[in-house]
Backbone as a ProteinNet text record, in pm:
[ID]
protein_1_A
[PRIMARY]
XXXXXXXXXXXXXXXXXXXXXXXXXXXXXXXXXXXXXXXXXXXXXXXXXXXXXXXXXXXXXXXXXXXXXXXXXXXXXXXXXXXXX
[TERTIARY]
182.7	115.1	128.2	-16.4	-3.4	-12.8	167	147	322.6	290.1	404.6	492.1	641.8	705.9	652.2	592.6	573	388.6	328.3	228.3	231.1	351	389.4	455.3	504.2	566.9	501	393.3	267.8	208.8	141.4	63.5	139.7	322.9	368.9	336	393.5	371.1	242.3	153.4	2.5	-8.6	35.7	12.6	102.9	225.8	299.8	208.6	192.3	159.2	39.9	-61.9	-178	-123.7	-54	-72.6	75.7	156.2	309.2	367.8	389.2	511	602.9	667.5	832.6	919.3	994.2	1055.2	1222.7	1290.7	1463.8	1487	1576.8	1624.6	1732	1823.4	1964.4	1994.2	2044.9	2078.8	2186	2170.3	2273.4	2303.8	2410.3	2507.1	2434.2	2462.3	2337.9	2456.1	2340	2387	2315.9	2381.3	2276.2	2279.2	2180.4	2121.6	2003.8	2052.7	1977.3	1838.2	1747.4	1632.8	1549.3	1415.9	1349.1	1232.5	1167.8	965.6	874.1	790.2	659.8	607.6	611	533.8	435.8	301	199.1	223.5	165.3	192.7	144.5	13.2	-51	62.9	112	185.6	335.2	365.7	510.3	450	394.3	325.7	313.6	258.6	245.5	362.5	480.7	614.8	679.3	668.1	717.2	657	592.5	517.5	589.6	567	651.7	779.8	845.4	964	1021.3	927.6	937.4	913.3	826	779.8	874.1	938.4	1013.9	1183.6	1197.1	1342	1450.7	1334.1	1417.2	1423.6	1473.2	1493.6	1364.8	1333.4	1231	1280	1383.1	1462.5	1450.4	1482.7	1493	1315.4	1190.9	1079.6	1037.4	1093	1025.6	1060.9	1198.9	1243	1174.7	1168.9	1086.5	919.6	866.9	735.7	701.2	867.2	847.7	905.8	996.6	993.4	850	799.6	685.8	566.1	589.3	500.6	528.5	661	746.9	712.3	741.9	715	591.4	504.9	320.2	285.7	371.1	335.2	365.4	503.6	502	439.8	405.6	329.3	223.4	93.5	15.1	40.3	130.6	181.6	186.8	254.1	301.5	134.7	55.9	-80.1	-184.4	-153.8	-254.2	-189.8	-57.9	-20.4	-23	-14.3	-99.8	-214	-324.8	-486.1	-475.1	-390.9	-391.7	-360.6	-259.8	-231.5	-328.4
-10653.3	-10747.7	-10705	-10715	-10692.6	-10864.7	-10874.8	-11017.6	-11058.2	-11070.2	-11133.3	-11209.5	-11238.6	-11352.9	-11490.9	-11509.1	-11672.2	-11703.6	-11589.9	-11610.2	-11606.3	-11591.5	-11590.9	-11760.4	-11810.5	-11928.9	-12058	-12011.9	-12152.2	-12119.9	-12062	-12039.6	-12162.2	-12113.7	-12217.7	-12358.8	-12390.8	-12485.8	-12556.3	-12496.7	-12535	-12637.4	-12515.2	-12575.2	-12711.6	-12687.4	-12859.2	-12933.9	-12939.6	-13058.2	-13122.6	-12971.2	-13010.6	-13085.5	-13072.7	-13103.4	-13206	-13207.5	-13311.5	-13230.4	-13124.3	-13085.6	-13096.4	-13226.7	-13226.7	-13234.3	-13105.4	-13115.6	-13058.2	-13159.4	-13136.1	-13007.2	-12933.2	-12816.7	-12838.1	-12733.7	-12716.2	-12583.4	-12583.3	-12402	-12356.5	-12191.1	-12168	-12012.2	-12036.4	-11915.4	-11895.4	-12012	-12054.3	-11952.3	-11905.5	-11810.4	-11845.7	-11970.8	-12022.5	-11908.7	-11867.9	-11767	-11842.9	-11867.8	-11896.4	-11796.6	-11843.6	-11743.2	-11859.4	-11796.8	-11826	-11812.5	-11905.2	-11950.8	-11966.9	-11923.5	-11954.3	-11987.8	-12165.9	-12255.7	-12333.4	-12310.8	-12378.7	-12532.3	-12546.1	-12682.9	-12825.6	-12785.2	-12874.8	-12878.8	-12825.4	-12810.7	-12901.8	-12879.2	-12936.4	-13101.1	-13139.6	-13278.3	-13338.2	-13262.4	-13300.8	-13250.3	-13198.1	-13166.7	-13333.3	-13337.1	-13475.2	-13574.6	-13561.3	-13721.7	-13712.8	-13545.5	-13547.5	-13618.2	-13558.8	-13580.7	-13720.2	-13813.1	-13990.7	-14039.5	-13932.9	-13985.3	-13983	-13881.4	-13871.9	-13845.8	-13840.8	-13878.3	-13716.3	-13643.5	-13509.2	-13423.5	-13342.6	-13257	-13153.4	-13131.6	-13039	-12895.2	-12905.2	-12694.8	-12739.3	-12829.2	-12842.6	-12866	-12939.3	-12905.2	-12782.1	-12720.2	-12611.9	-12503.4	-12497.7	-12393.6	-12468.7	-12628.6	-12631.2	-12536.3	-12558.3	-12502.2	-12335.7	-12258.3	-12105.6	-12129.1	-12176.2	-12182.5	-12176.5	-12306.4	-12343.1	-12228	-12152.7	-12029.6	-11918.5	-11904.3	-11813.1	-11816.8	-11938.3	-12007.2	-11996.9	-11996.6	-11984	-11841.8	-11783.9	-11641.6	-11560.7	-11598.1	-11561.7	-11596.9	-11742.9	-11765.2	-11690.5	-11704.6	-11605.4	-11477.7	-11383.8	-11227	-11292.1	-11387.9	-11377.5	-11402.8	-11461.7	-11514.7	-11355.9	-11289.2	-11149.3	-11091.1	-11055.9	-10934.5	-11005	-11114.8	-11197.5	-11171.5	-11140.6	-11136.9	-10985	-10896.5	-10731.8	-10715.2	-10759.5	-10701.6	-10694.6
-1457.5	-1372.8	-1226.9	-1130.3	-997.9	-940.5	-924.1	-852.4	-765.7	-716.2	-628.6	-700.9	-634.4	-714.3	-631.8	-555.5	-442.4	-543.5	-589.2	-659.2	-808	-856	-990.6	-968.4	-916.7	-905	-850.2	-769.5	-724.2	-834.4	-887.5	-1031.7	-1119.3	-1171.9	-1240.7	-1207.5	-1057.6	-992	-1058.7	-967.8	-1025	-1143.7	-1290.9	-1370.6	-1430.8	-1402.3	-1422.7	-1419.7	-1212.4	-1170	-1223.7	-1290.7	-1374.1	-1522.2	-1591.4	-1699.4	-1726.6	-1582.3	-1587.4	-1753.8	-1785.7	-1869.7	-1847.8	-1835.4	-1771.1	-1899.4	-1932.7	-2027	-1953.9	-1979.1	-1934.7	-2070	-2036.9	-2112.2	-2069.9	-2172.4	-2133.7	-2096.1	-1984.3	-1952.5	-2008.4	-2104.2	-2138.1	-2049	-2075.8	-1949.7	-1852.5	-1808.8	-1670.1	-1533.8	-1476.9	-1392.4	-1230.2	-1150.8	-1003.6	-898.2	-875.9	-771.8	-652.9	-536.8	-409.4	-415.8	-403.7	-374.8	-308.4	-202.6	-97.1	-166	-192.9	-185.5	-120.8	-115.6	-22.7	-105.5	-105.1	-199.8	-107.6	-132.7	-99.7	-83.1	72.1	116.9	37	-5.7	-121.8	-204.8	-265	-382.5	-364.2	-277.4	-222.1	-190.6	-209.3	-164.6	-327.9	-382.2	-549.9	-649.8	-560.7	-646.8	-577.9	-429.1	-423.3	-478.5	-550.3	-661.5	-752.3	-837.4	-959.6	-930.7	-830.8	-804.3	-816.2	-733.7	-709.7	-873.8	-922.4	-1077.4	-1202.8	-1181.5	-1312.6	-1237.6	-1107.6	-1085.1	-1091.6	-1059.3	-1081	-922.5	-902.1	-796.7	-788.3	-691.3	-631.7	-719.4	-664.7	-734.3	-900.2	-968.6	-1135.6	-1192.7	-1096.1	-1143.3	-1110.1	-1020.3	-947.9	-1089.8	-1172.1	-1253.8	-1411.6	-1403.7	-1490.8	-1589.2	-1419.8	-1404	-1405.8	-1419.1	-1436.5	-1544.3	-1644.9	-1743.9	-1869.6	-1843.3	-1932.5	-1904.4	-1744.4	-1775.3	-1803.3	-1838.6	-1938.2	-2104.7	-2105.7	-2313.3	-2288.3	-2237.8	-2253.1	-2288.5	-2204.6	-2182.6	-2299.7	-2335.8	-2460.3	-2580.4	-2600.2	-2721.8	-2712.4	-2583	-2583.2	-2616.4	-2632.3	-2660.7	-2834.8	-2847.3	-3032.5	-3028.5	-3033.7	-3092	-3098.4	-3000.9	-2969.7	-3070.3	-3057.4	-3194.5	-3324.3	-3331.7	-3470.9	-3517.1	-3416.5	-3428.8	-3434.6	-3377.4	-3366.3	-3501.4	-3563.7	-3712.9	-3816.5
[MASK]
+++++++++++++++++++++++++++++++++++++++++++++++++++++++++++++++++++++++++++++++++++++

């Protein structure tokens, strides 16, 4: 992929706020690392709704929303080499 990590992560963004997938997970051998976003101002306006909405932290929807475009990404890969075989 030719894409940035601040455009790999408003992309996630994006899609939450489109479709509210708020699913709590449990982290295992959770490993916290500080890192810096350039998250679109629109976007930070509709993470604070989620936020007021379901009672969660900006940083826990924000890792929500690269999660669920992690599990997408992959089901899409299992579904193609399904149709390739």
């Amino acid at each position: 992929y030719m894409a940035s990590i601040n455009k790999l992560v408003n992309s996630a963004i994006e899609d939450l706020v489109k479709k509210e997938n708020i699913v709590i997970y449990q982290r295992k051998n959770a490993l916290c690392v500080t890192r810096s976003f350039c998250i679109k101002e629109s976007l930070i306006d509709k993470l604070a709704d989620l936020k007021a909405k379901y009672r969660l932290s900006i940083n826990l929807l924000v890792n929500i929303a690269i999660r669920n475009a992690l599990l997408e990404e992959e089901r899409e890969s299992r579904e193609k080499n399904i149709i390739n075989v």
